[in-house]
Coordinates of C-alpha atoms in Angstrom, one line a residue:
Chain A
X1 CA -53.3 -13.1 16.5
X2 CA -53.5 -14.2 13.0
X3 CA -50.4 -12.1 12.7
X4 CA -48.8 -13.6 15.0
X5 CA -49.6 -17.2 13.9
X6 CA -48.2 -16.3 10.5
X7 CA -45.2 -15.2 11.8
X8 CA -44.2 -17.8 14.0
X9 CA -45.5 -20.5 11.4
X10 CA -42.8 -19.0 9.2
X11 CA -40.2 -19.1 11.9
X12 CA -41.4 -22.8 12.5
X13 CA -41.0 -23.7 8.7
X14 CA -37.7 -21.8 8.3
X15 CA -36.3 -23.8 11.7
X16 CA -37.8 -27.2 10.2
X17 CA -36.1 -27.0 6.8
X18 CA -32.8 -26.0 8.6
X19 CA -33.5 -29.1 10.4
X20 CA -34.1 -31.3 7.1
X21 CA -30.6 -30.1 5.8
X22 CA -28.9 -31.2 8.4
X23 CA -30.9 -34.6 8.9
X24 CA -30.8 -35.4 5.6
X25 CA -26.8 -35.8 5.8
X26 CA -27.8 -38.2 9.2
X27 CA -30.4 -40.2 7.8
X28 CA -28.9 -40.8 4.6
X29 CA -25.5 -42.2 6.2
X30 CA -27.3 -44.4 8.3
X31 CA -29.5 -45.2 5.8
X32 CA -27.1 -46.2 3.1
X33 CA -23.6 -47.0 5.5
X34 CA -25.5 -48.0 8.7
X35 CA -23.2 -45.7 10.3
X36 CA -24.8 -43.6 13.2
X37 CA -22.7 -40.2 13.1
X38 CA -22.6 -38.3 16.7
X39 CA -20.1 -35.6 14.8
X40 CA -22.7 -34.8 12.7
X41 CA -24.0 -31.7 14.6
X42 CA -20.1 -30.7 14.7
X43 CA -20.1 -30.8 11.3
X44 CA -22.8 -28.1 11.5
X45 CA -20.8 -25.7 13.6
X46 CA -17.4 -26.3 11.4
X47 CA -19.7 -24.9 8.3
X48 CA -20.8 -21.7 10.6
X49 CA -17.2 -21.2 11.7
X50 CA -16.0 -21.5 8.1
X51 CA -18.1 -19.3 6.8
X52 CA -17.6 -16.8 9.6
X53 CA -13.9 -17.4 8.7
X54 CA -13.9 -16.9 5.0
X55 CA -16.6 -13.8 5.4
X56 CA -13.9 -12.1 7.3
X57 CA -11.1 -12.9 5.0
X58 CA -13.1 -12.0 1.9
X59 CA -14.8 -9.1 3.2
X60 CA -18.4 -10.4 1.8
X61 CA -21.1 -12.9 3.2
X62 CA -21.6 -14.6 -0.4
X63 CA -18.3 -14.9 -1.2
X64 CA -17.9 -16.4 2.7
X65 CA -20.3 -18.9 1.8
X66 CA -19.5 -19.8 -1.4
X67 CA -16.2 -20.6 -0.2
X68 CA -17.2 -22.6 3.4
X69 CA -19.8 -24.7 0.9
X70 CA -16.6 -26.9 -0.4
X71 CA -14.8 -26.5 2.5
X72 CA -17.2 -28.3 4.6
X73 CA -17.4 -31.0 1.9
X74 CA -13.7 -31.3 1.5
X75 CA -13.7 -31.6 5.4
X76 CA -16.1 -34.3 5.4
X77 CA -14.3 -36.2 2.8
X78 CA -11.3 -36.3 4.9
X79 CA -13.2 -37.5 8.4
X80 CA -14.4 -40.5 6.3
X81 CA -11.0 -41.2 4.9
X82 CA -9.3 -41.0 8.2
X83 CA -11.8 -42.2 11.1
X84 CA -15.3 -43.1 9.6
X85 CA -14.1 -46.0 7.1
X86 CA -12.8 -47.8 9.6
X87 CA -16.1 -48.1 11.6
X88 CA -18.4 -49.9 8.7
X89 CA -17.9 -53.2 9.8
X90 CA -18.2 -52.1 13.6
X91 CA -20.7 -52.3 16.0
X92 CA -23.1 -49.5 16.7
X93 CA -21.9 -49.1 19.9
X94 CA -18.1 -48.8 18.6
X95 CA -19.6 -46.2 16.2
X96 CA -21.3 -44.0 19.0
X97 CA -18.0 -44.2 21.0
X98 CA -15.5 -43.0 18.0
X99 CA -18.2 -40.6 16.6
X100 CA -18.6 -39.3 20.0
X101 CA -14.6 -38.6 20.9
X102 CA -14.8 -36.7 17.7
X103 CA -17.3 -34.7 18.3
X104 CA -15.3 -34.0 21.6
X105 CA -12.3 -32.8 19.4
X106 CA -13.9 -31.3 16.9
X107 CA -15.4 -28.9 19.5
X108 CA -12.4 -28.2 21.4
X109 CA -10.6 -27.7 17.8
X110 CA -12.9 -24.9 17.1
X111 CA -12.5 -23.7 20.6
X112 CA -8.5 -23.6 20.2
X113 CA -8.5 -22.1 17.0
X114 CA -11.2 -19.4 17.4
X115 CA -11.4 -19.3 21.1
X116 CA -14.8 -19.8 23.2
X117 CA -16.2 -16.6 22.3
X118 CA -19.2 -16.2 19.7
X119 CA -18.0 -14.9 16.2
X120 CA -20.9 -12.8 14.5
X121 CA -20.9 -12.4 10.9
X122 CA -22.7 -8.8 9.3
X123 CA -26.1 -9.8 7.4
X124 CA -25.4 -9.2 3.3
X125 CA -26.7 -5.5 2.9
X126 CA -29.0 -7.1 -0.2
X127 CA -30.8 -9.4 2.2
X128 CA -31.3 -7.1 5.3
X129 CA -34.4 -5.8 6.1
X130 CA -37.5 -7.1 5.6
X131 CA -40.9 -7.2 3.3
X132 CA -44.9 -7.1 3.7
X133 CA -46.1 -10.7 3.4
X134 CA -49.5 -10.3 5.1
X135 CA -51.0 -7.1 5.2
X136 CA -49.3 -4.8 7.4
X137 CA -46.8 -8.0 8.6
X138 CA -43.3 -7.7 7.5
X139 CA -40.9 -10.5 7.5
X140 CA -37.0 -10.1 7.7
X141 CA -35.6 -10.6 3.9
X142 CA -33.0 -13.1 5.3
X143 CA -35.1 -15.7 6.8
X144 CA -37.2 -15.9 4.1
X145 CA -34.0 -16.6 1.7
X146 CA -32.8 -19.2 4.3
X147 CA -36.6 -20.5 3.4
X148 CA -36.5 -20.4 -0.4
X149 CA -32.3 -21.9 -0.3
X150 CA -33.4 -24.8 2.1
X151 CA -36.6 -25.8 -0.3
X152 CA -34.2 -25.6 -3.6
X153 CA -31.7 -28.3 -1.7
X154 CA -34.3 -30.6 -0.8
X155 CA -35.7 -30.3 -4.5
X156 CA -32.6 -30.6 -5.4
X157 CA -31.6 -33.6 -3.4
X158 CA -35.3 -35.3 -4.4
X159 CA -34.1 -35.3 -7.7
X160 CA -30.4 -36.4 -7.2
X161 CA -32.0 -39.3 -5.1
X162 CA -34.8 -40.0 -7.4
X163 CA -33.5 -39.2 -11.1
X164 CA -29.7 -39.8 -11.4
X165 CA -27.7 -43.1 -11.2
X166 CA -25.9 -42.2 -8.4
X167 CA -29.4 -41.6 -6.9
X168 CA -30.1 -45.0 -8.1
X169 CA -27.4 -47.0 -6.7
X170 CA -27.9 -45.1 -3.4
X171 CA -31.2 -46.7 -3.1
X172 CA -30.3 -49.9 -4.0
X173 CA -27.5 -49.6 -1.4
X174 CA -29.6 -48.9 1.4
X175 CA -32.1 -51.7 0.4
X176 CA -29.3 -54.4 -0.4
X177 CA -25.4 -53.3 0.2
X178 CA -23.7 -56.5 -0.5
X179 CA -25.5 -57.0 -4.1
X180 CA -24.8 -53.3 -5.0
X181 CA -21.1 -54.7 -4.2
X182 CA -21.3 -58.0 -5.7
X183 CA -22.6 -56.1 -9.2
X184 CA -19.6 -54.3 -9.6
X185 CA -20.1 -50.6 -7.4
X186 CA -17.1 -49.5 -5.5
X187 CA -19.1 -49.2 -2.6
X188 CA -16.3 -47.2 -0.9
X189 CA -16.6 -44.4 -3.1
X190 CA -20.5 -44.7 -2.9
X191 CA -20.0 -44.2 1.1
X192 CA -17.4 -41.6 0.8
X193 CA -19.5 -39.4 -1.6
X194 CA -22.7 -39.9 0.9
X195 CA -20.7 -39.0 3.6
X196 CA -19.3 -36.1 2.2
X197 CA -22.4 -34.8 1.0
X198 CA -23.9 -35.4 4.0
X199 CA -21.3 -33.1 5.9
X200 CA -21.7 -30.4 3.3
X201 CA -25.7 -30.1 3.8
X202 CA -25.0 -29.8 7.5
X203 CA -22.3 -27.3 6.5
X204 CA -24.3 -25.2 4.2
X205 CA -27.0 -25.3 7.2
X206 CA -24.5 -24.1 9.3
X207 CA -23.4 -21.4 6.9
X208 CA -26.4 -19.7 6.1
X209 CA -27.4 -19.5 9.7
X210 CA -23.9 -17.5 10.4
X211 CA -25.5 -13.7 10.4
X212 CA -28.9 -14.9 12.5
X213 CA -27.0 -17.3 15.1
X214 CA -23.1 -16.6 15.0
X215 CA -20.8 -19.1 15.5
X216 CA -20.1 -20.7 18.8
X217 CA -18.4 -24.1 20.3
X218 CA -20.8 -26.8 21.5
X219 CA -23.4 -24.9 19.0
X220 CA -23.8 -28.4 17.1
X221 CA -24.9 -30.5 20.2
X222 CA -28.1 -28.8 20.6
X223 CA -28.7 -29.3 16.2
X224 CA -27.6 -33.0 16.5
X225 CA -30.4 -33.8 19.0
X226 CA -33.1 -32.1 17.3
X227 CA -32.0 -34.0 14.2
X228 CA -32.1 -36.9 16.1
X229 CA -35.9 -36.6 17.2
X230 CA -36.3 -35.7 13.6
X231 CA -34.9 -38.7 11.8
X232 CA -36.6 -40.8 14.9
X233 CA -39.7 -39.6 14.2
X234 CA -39.7 -39.9 10.3
X235 CA -37.8 -43.5 10.2
X236 CA -34.3 -43.9 10.1
X237 CA -33.1 -43.7 6.3
X238 CA -36.0 -42.0 4.8
X239 CA -35.1 -38.6 3.0
X240 CA -39.3 -38.0 2.7
X241 CA -39.5 -38.7 6.1
X242 CA -36.8 -36.9 7.6
X243 CA -38.4 -33.5 5.2
X244 CA -42.2 -34.0 6.9
X245 CA -40.5 -35.0 10.6
X246 CA -38.1 -31.8 10.2
X247 CA -41.2 -28.8 9.4
X248 CA -43.3 -31.0 11.9
X249 CA -40.6 -30.4 14.9
X250 CA -39.8 -26.9 13.4
X251 CA -43.2 -26.1 13.3
X252 CA -44.4 -27.7 16.8
X253 CA -41.3 -26.6 18.9
X254 CA -41.7 -22.8 17.4
X255 CA -45.2 -22.3 18.0
X256 CA -45.1 -24.1 21.1
X257 CA -43.1 -21.8 22.6
X258 CA -45.3 -19.0 21.6
X259 CA -48.9 -20.1 21.8
X260 CA -48.3 -22.8 24.7
X261 CA -48.2 -20.3 27.6
X262 CA -51.2 -18.1 25.8
X263 CA -53.1 -21.4 25.7
X264 CA -52.4 -22.5 29.5
X265 CA -53.1 -19.1 30.5
X266 CA -56.9 -19.7 29.4
X267 CA -57.3 -23.1 31.2
X268 CA -55.0 -22.5 34.9
X269 CA -53.9 -19.4 36.5
X270 CA -51.3 -17.0 35.5
X271 CA -48.2 -18.3 38.1
X272 CA -49.3 -21.9 37.3
X273 CA -49.5 -21.3 33.4
X274 CA -46.0 -19.8 33.1
X275 CA -43.8 -22.6 35.3
X276 CA -46.2 -25.1 33.1
X277 CA -45.4 -22.9 30.0
X278 CA -41.3 -22.8 30.3
X279 CA -41.2 -26.5 31.5
X280 CA -43.7 -27.9 29.0
X281 CA -42.5 -25.5 25.7
X282 CA -38.7 -27.3 25.7
X283 CA -40.7 -30.7 26.2
X284 CA -43.5 -30.6 23.7
X285 CA -41.0 -32.5 20.8
X286 CA -40.0 -35.2 23.1
X287 CA -43.6 -35.7 24.2
X288 CA -44.5 -35.6 20.2
X289 CA -41.7 -37.8 19.7
X290 CA -42.6 -40.6 22.6
X291 CA -46.4 -40.3 21.2
X292 CA -45.3 -41.3 17.7
X293 CA -42.8 -43.9 18.8
X294 CA -45.8 -45.5 21.0
X295 CA -48.0 -45.6 18.0
X296 CA -45.5 -46.3 15.6
X297 CA -42.2 -47.6 16.6
X298 CA -40.2 -47.6 13.1
X299 CA -41.4 -43.7 13.0
X300 CA -43.7 -42.0 10.3
X301 CA -42.3 -43.5 6.9
X302 CA -40.6 -46.3 7.7
X303 CA -37.8 -48.0 5.5
X304 CA -38.0 -51.4 4.5
X305 CA -34.9 -53.4 4.4
Chain B
X1 CA -15.3 -64.6 36.1
X2 CA -13.4 -65.7 39.4
X3 CA -10.6 -63.6 38.3
X4 CA -13.0 -60.1 37.4
X5 CA -14.2 -60.7 41.3
X6 CA -10.4 -61.1 42.6
X7 CA -9.5 -58.1 40.5
X8 CA -12.5 -56.0 42.0
X9 CA -11.6 -57.2 45.7
X10 CA -8.0 -55.9 45.2
X11 CA -9.1 -53.0 43.8
X12 CA -11.8 -52.3 46.4
X13 CA -8.8 -53.1 48.9
X14 CA -6.3 -50.7 47.5
X15 CA -8.7 -47.7 46.8
X16 CA -10.0 -48.1 50.8
X17 CA -6.0 -47.5 51.9
X18 CA -5.4 -44.4 49.6
X19 CA -7.2 -41.8 51.8
X20 CA -4.7 -41.8 55.1
X21 CA -1.3 -42.4 52.2
X22 CA -2.6 -39.4 50.3
X23 CA -3.1 -37.2 53.4
X24 CA 0.7 -38.6 54.3
X25 CA 1.9 -37.6 51.2
X26 CA 0.6 -34.0 51.6
X27 CA -2.3 -34.5 48.6
X28 CA -5.2 -34.9 50.7
X29 CA -7.3 -33.3 47.9
X30 CA -6.6 -36.2 45.8
X31 CA -9.1 -37.7 48.1
X32 CA -12.0 -35.6 47.1
X33 CA -11.4 -36.5 43.0
X34 CA -11.3 -40.1 44.1
X35 CA -14.6 -40.2 45.7
X36 CA -15.9 -38.5 42.4
X37 CA -14.7 -41.5 40.7
X38 CA -15.8 -43.7 42.7
X39 CA -19.4 -42.1 42.6
X40 CA -18.8 -42.4 38.8
X41 CA -17.9 -46.0 39.2
X42 CA -21.3 -47.1 40.7
X43 CA -23.1 -45.4 38.1
X44 CA -20.8 -47.1 35.3
X45 CA -21.8 -50.3 37.1
X46 CA -25.4 -49.7 37.2
X47 CA -25.4 -48.9 33.2
X48 CA -23.5 -51.9 32.6
X49 CA -26.2 -54.2 34.0
X50 CA -28.2 -52.9 30.9
X51 CA -25.7 -52.1 28.5
X52 CA -23.1 -55.0 29.4
X53 CA -25.8 -57.8 30.1
X54 CA -28.7 -56.7 28.8
X55 CA -27.6 -55.0 25.5
X56 CA -29.5 -52.0 25.7
X57 CA -27.4 -48.8 24.4
X58 CA -28.8 -46.4 26.7
X59 CA -27.8 -42.5 25.8
X60 CA -30.0 -41.3 28.7
X61 CA -28.3 -42.7 31.6
X62 CA -26.9 -39.3 33.2
X63 CA -30.6 -38.0 33.7
X64 CA -30.6 -40.8 36.5
X65 CA -27.6 -39.2 37.7
X66 CA -29.4 -35.5 37.7
X67 CA -32.9 -37.5 38.8
X68 CA -31.0 -38.5 41.8
X69 CA -29.1 -35.4 42.5
X70 CA -32.0 -33.2 42.2
X71 CA -34.1 -35.6 44.9
X72 CA -31.5 -34.6 47.4
X73 CA -31.6 -31.2 46.6
X74 CA -34.8 -30.4 46.0
X75 CA -35.8 -32.2 49.7
X76 CA -32.4 -30.7 51.3
X77 CA -34.0 -27.3 50.0
X78 CA -37.3 -28.0 51.9
X79 CA -35.2 -29.0 54.9
X80 CA -35.4 -33.1 54.6
X81 CA -31.9 -33.7 54.7
X82 CA -31.9 -37.1 56.0
X83 CA -30.8 -39.8 53.4
X84 CA -33.7 -42.3 55.0
X85 CA -36.1 -39.8 53.3
X86 CA -33.7 -38.5 50.0
X87 CA -32.4 -42.2 48.9
X88 CA -36.2 -43.6 48.7
X89 CA -37.5 -40.5 47.3
X90 CA -34.6 -40.6 44.5
X91 CA -35.1 -44.2 44.0
X92 CA -38.8 -43.8 43.2
X93 CA -38.6 -41.1 41.2
X94 CA -36.0 -42.6 38.9
X95 CA -37.7 -46.0 39.3
X96 CA -41.1 -44.6 37.9
X97 CA -39.4 -42.5 35.1
X98 CA -37.2 -45.4 33.8
X99 CA -40.6 -47.4 34.0
X100 CA -42.5 -44.7 31.9
X101 CA -39.5 -44.1 29.2
X102 CA -38.1 -47.8 29.3
X103 CA -41.8 -49.1 28.6
X104 CA -41.6 -46.6 25.3
X105 CA -37.7 -47.4 24.7
X106 CA -38.0 -50.9 24.6
X107 CA -40.4 -51.0 21.8
X108 CA -37.4 -50.3 19.8
X109 CA -33.9 -51.7 19.3
X110 CA -30.7 -51.0 17.7
X111 CA -30.0 -47.3 16.9
X112 CA -33.7 -46.3 17.7
X113 CA -33.2 -47.4 20.8
X114 CA -29.9 -45.1 21.5
X115 CA -31.2 -42.1 20.0
X116 CA -34.8 -42.3 21.9
X117 CA -32.9 -43.0 25.1
X118 CA -31.0 -40.2 24.2
X119 CA -34.0 -37.7 23.6
X120 CA -35.7 -38.6 26.8
X121 CA -32.3 -37.9 28.7
X122 CA -32.5 -34.3 27.2
X123 CA -36.7 -34.2 27.7
X124 CA -35.3 -34.5 31.8
X125 CA -32.8 -32.2 31.4
X126 CA -34.8 -29.3 29.7
X127 CA -37.2 -30.2 32.8
X128 CA -34.2 -29.6 35.3
X129 CA -33.4 -26.2 33.7
X130 CA -37.4 -25.4 33.7
X131 CA -37.5 -25.3 37.5
X132 CA -36.6 -21.8 38.0
X133 CA -37.0 -22.5 42.0
X134 CA -34.1 -24.6 41.8
X135 CA -32.1 -22.6 40.2
X136 CA -33.2 -23.1 36.4
X137 CA -29.8 -23.0 34.5
X138 CA -27.6 -22.6 36.7
X139 CA -28.5 -24.9 39.1
X140 CA -28.0 -24.1 42.9
X141 CA -26.1 -24.9 46.1
X142 CA -27.1 -28.1 48.5
X143 CA -29.0 -26.6 51.3
X144 CA -27.0 -28.8 53.4
X145 CA -25.4 -32.2 52.8
X146 CA -27.2 -34.9 53.5
X147 CA -27.3 -36.9 56.9
X148 CA -28.5 -40.2 57.9
X149 CA -31.0 -40.3 60.9
X150 CA -29.4 -37.4 62.0
X151 CA -25.8 -38.2 62.0
X152 CA -23.5 -36.1 59.7
X153 CA -21.9 -39.1 57.6
X154 CA -20.9 -36.9 54.7
X155 CA -19.1 -34.5 57.0
X156 CA -15.3 -34.6 56.1
X157 CA -13.5 -35.8 53.0
X158 CA -12.6 -38.9 54.3
X159 CA -15.8 -40.0 56.0
X160 CA -17.3 -38.9 52.5
X161 CA -14.9 -41.1 50.7
X162 CA -15.7 -44.2 52.7
X163 CA -19.5 -43.4 52.3
X164 CA -19.1 -43.9 48.5
X165 CA -16.4 -46.8 48.5
X166 CA -19.3 -48.3 50.8
X167 CA -22.2 -47.5 48.3
X168 CA -20.3 -48.9 45.4
X169 CA -19.2 -51.9 47.1
X170 CA -23.1 -52.5 47.9
X171 CA -24.0 -51.7 44.6
X172 CA -21.2 -54.1 43.2
X173 CA -22.5 -56.6 45.3
X174 CA -26.1 -56.6 44.4
X175 CA -25.8 -56.5 40.9
X176 CA -23.4 -59.2 41.3
X177 CA -26.0 -61.4 43.1
X178 CA -28.5 -60.1 40.3
X179 CA -26.4 -61.2 37.4
X180 CA -25.7 -64.5 38.7
X181 CA -29.4 -65.0 39.1
X182 CA -32.0 -66.7 37.1
X183 CA -33.0 -63.3 35.9
X184 CA -29.4 -62.3 35.4
X185 CA -29.2 -65.7 33.0
X186 CA -32.2 -64.7 31.3
X187 CA -31.2 -61.2 30.5
X188 CA -27.7 -62.3 29.2
X189 CA -29.3 -64.9 27.0
X190 CA -32.1 -62.1 25.6
X191 CA -28.4 -60.1 24.4
X192 CA -26.9 -63.4 22.7
X193 CA -30.6 -64.5 21.2
X194 CA -34.0 -62.9 21.7
X195 CA -35.8 -65.2 19.6
X196 CA -34.6 -68.3 21.1
X197 CA -35.6 -67.1 24.6
X198 CA -39.0 -66.4 23.3
X199 CA -38.7 -69.9 21.8
X200 CA -38.0 -71.1 25.3
X201 CA -41.1 -69.1 27.1
X202 CA -39.4 -65.9 28.5
X203 CA -40.5 -62.6 27.3
X204 CA -37.8 -60.6 26.6
X205 CA -39.9 -57.1 27.0
X206 CA -40.5 -57.7 31.0
X207 CA -37.2 -58.7 31.9
X208 CA -35.1 -55.9 30.1
X209 CA -37.4 -53.7 31.4
X210 CA -37.0 -54.4 35.1
X211 CA -33.3 -54.2 34.4
X212 CA -34.0 -51.1 32.9
X213 CA -35.4 -49.5 36.0
X214 CA -33.0 -51.5 38.5
X215 CA -30.5 -49.9 36.6
X216 CA -31.8 -46.4 36.8
X217 CA -32.3 -47.0 40.5
X218 CA -28.7 -47.7 41.1
X219 CA -27.9 -44.3 39.1
X220 CA -30.2 -42.3 41.1
X221 CA -28.1 -44.0 43.8
X222 CA -25.1 -42.1 42.7
X223 CA -26.9 -39.0 42.0
X224 CA -27.7 -38.3 45.6
X225 CA -23.9 -38.9 46.2
X226 CA -22.9 -36.8 43.5
X227 CA -24.9 -33.9 44.8
X228 CA -23.1 -34.1 47.9
X229 CA -20.1 -34.0 46.7
X230 CA -20.0 -31.3 44.7
X231 CA -22.7 -29.4 47.7
X232 CA -24.1 -28.5 44.6
X233 CA -27.2 -29.8 42.2
X234 CA -27.2 -29.1 38.3
X235 CA -28.8 -29.6 35.0
X236 CA -25.2 -30.3 33.6
X237 CA -25.3 -33.4 35.5
X238 CA -27.4 -34.9 33.1
X239 CA -25.9 -33.7 29.7
X240 CA -25.9 -36.0 27.1
X241 CA -22.2 -35.7 26.8
X242 CA -22.4 -36.9 30.4
X243 CA -24.3 -39.8 28.9
X244 CA -21.7 -40.5 26.5
X245 CA -18.9 -40.4 29.1
X246 CA -20.7 -43.4 31.1
X247 CA -21.0 -45.3 28.2
X248 CA -17.1 -44.6 27.2
X249 CA -16.5 -45.7 30.8
X250 CA -18.6 -48.8 30.1
X251 CA -16.9 -49.5 27.4
X252 CA -13.2 -49.0 27.7
X253 CA -13.4 -50.4 31.2
X254 CA -14.9 -53.7 29.4
X255 CA -18.8 -54.5 28.7
X256 CA -20.5 -57.3 31.0
X257 CA -17.6 -57.5 33.6
X258 CA -18.9 -55.4 36.6
X259 CA -15.0 -54.8 37.3
X260 CA -14.4 -53.5 33.8
X261 CA -16.5 -50.2 34.5
X262 CA -15.2 -49.7 38.0
X263 CA -11.4 -49.9 36.3
X264 CA -13.1 -47.7 33.2
X265 CA -14.9 -45.0 35.3
X266 CA -11.4 -44.7 37.5
X267 CA -9.1 -44.2 35.1
X268 CA -11.6 -41.9 32.7
X269 CA -11.9 -39.0 35.8
X270 CA -8.2 -39.5 36.6
X271 CA -7.4 -39.3 33.4
X272 CA -9.9 -36.1 32.7
X273 CA -8.3 -34.7 36.1
X274 CA -4.7 -35.0 34.7
X275 CA -5.2 -34.1 31.5
X276 CA -7.3 -30.3 32.8
X277 CA -4.2 -30.0 35.1
X278 CA -2.3 -29.8 32.0
X279 CA -4.2 -27.7 29.6
X280 CA -7.6 -26.3 29.3
X281 CA -8.4 -28.0 26.3
X282 CA -7.6 -31.3 27.9
X283 CA -10.9 -32.5 25.9
X284 CA -8.8 -32.6 22.4
X285 CA -6.6 -35.5 23.4
X286 CA -9.0 -36.6 25.6
X287 CA -11.6 -37.5 22.4
X288 CA -8.2 -38.6 20.4
X289 CA -7.9 -41.3 22.9
X290 CA -11.0 -42.7 23.0
X291 CA -11.3 -42.6 19.4
X292 CA -7.9 -44.4 19.5
X293 CA -8.8 -46.8 22.0
X294 CA -12.2 -47.8 20.4
X295 CA -10.5 -48.3 17.0
X296 CA -7.4 -50.0 18.1
X297 CA -8.2 -52.5 21.2
X298 CA -10.9 -54.8 21.8
X299 CA -12.4 -55.7 25.3
X300 CA -11.6 -52.8 27.1
X301 CA -9.4 -52.5 29.9
X302 CA -10.8 -56.3 31.6
X303 CA -10.0 -57.8 28.2
X304 CA -6.0 -56.5 28.2
X305 CA -5.8 -57.8 31.9
X306 CA -6.8 -61.1 31.1
X307 CA -4.7 -61.1 28.1
X308 CA -1.8 -60.3 29.8
X309 CA -3.2 -62.7 33.1
X310 CA -3.5 -65.4 30.1
X311 CA 0.0 -64.9 28.8
X312 CA 1.5 -66.1 32.4

């Protein structure tokens, strides 16, 4: 039981840290630029496909990853330049519609280029296999590597936002956009940078996941919805909130799916427990979100404006 | 608004004469597609009440289509095919779901509201996928078409078509009455300026929640029709992409006009069918059309219509 708890706990943390990478971009784009981007999940998908494609070209997953990350940055910059730029002074409804259309195009574009079937990538040799983490319990090295890389990016992001000049402008922009612009900062360049960085973080999360999940069209949709839950729970625009909420959602989702049925079995007859477990497990994070919002409508870490 | 009413009556009249014309032209299948468009027109109409008149951007409206469809499907599987049972159950289920989720969602506004309604829509989606007795992920065939007091009102493409047209006309009349009543004017007032409405002594929350519940119930009615149209119930009716399509129908048709969303839904479904015939990758030009339409037009189809009329 303890082993299962540790195993699923690690799985939950790993899922959470990936969610954080995707959520960070979405919450920044909303917090600083006031743009809601439904195509953000598609950027995660683009990351997985680019990593798969570059791995196929170079024959090495690490080289593929190294090429895919800057490529997702360039892709994000292009999307901002061509489409998102036109949405800054539009209503949220217009933003929803345009980015929804964009998401349809990206999903279909991927299907046209790479086909509808899943594309898998072999795990790099050095990172396959597992190591002992607790007594006899072993855990896959690659999943630990994802956890470590995700945490490193989270620390880097915290540093960039709290300790650099650009990060300072970014925080200022989130509080009062007009004032930052009036003080002589090129707000359009700042926005371009934020959107590109957000796309790159999502793309990086996707690229890291290729050996585990394989690339598929529409795979970004599920990620997008989970990310929405994360940033709503965390408080839209708050990186710290996104971090806490991402880990919370990752853990609740993973542990709920594995321990929910076990707990229910001690309360209900096996048949009823099975059906209730299957029904409740996927709904758990939405129930969590509803509970948190009922108590704190602006999320756990509301951003003051 | 007079122009909008006339446009709607002309539209209904034109659509009503289409089935015999289409079968004379040797294209009876188009009647089936048209029925589908009318069902989505009813759903878009219901969304316009909260989106257009109440300024509540709900991204979970497809959930109500699904609730209606599953109410019909589950009852039919248990031998209850009468609409006299199915419709009240569908309305009650949708009403309760809207009341509970609406009461939570309406504590927030703006982007929070969009995301929360989306999450509740997904919650309903996962609930249906977990119903293994009713097909789970894949859904299942409708056990029997719905009847009305034992009469097979949905039997045959033409009869089904006129039934959906009647539901659309009734929904339009009902929502038209609601939006012109005192209730509707207060609702529109909360859209323009909630603070001022509050100062006048109205509590926006109650009005918004009521509109949210009515809107969900009308969409559930469309869901009952949708289950009968496809003779199938599936969780895919309530996917979040479907919710996005409904918003696009309302916004591209013209929000807050009632006629616009109907036009938008007809244009949307027919364009979808036409593009799907040309290429399997129809979503690419379709997505591009949505992007360009929002970026470069204002006021949707109804806006374009009133501009051309204004020029005369």
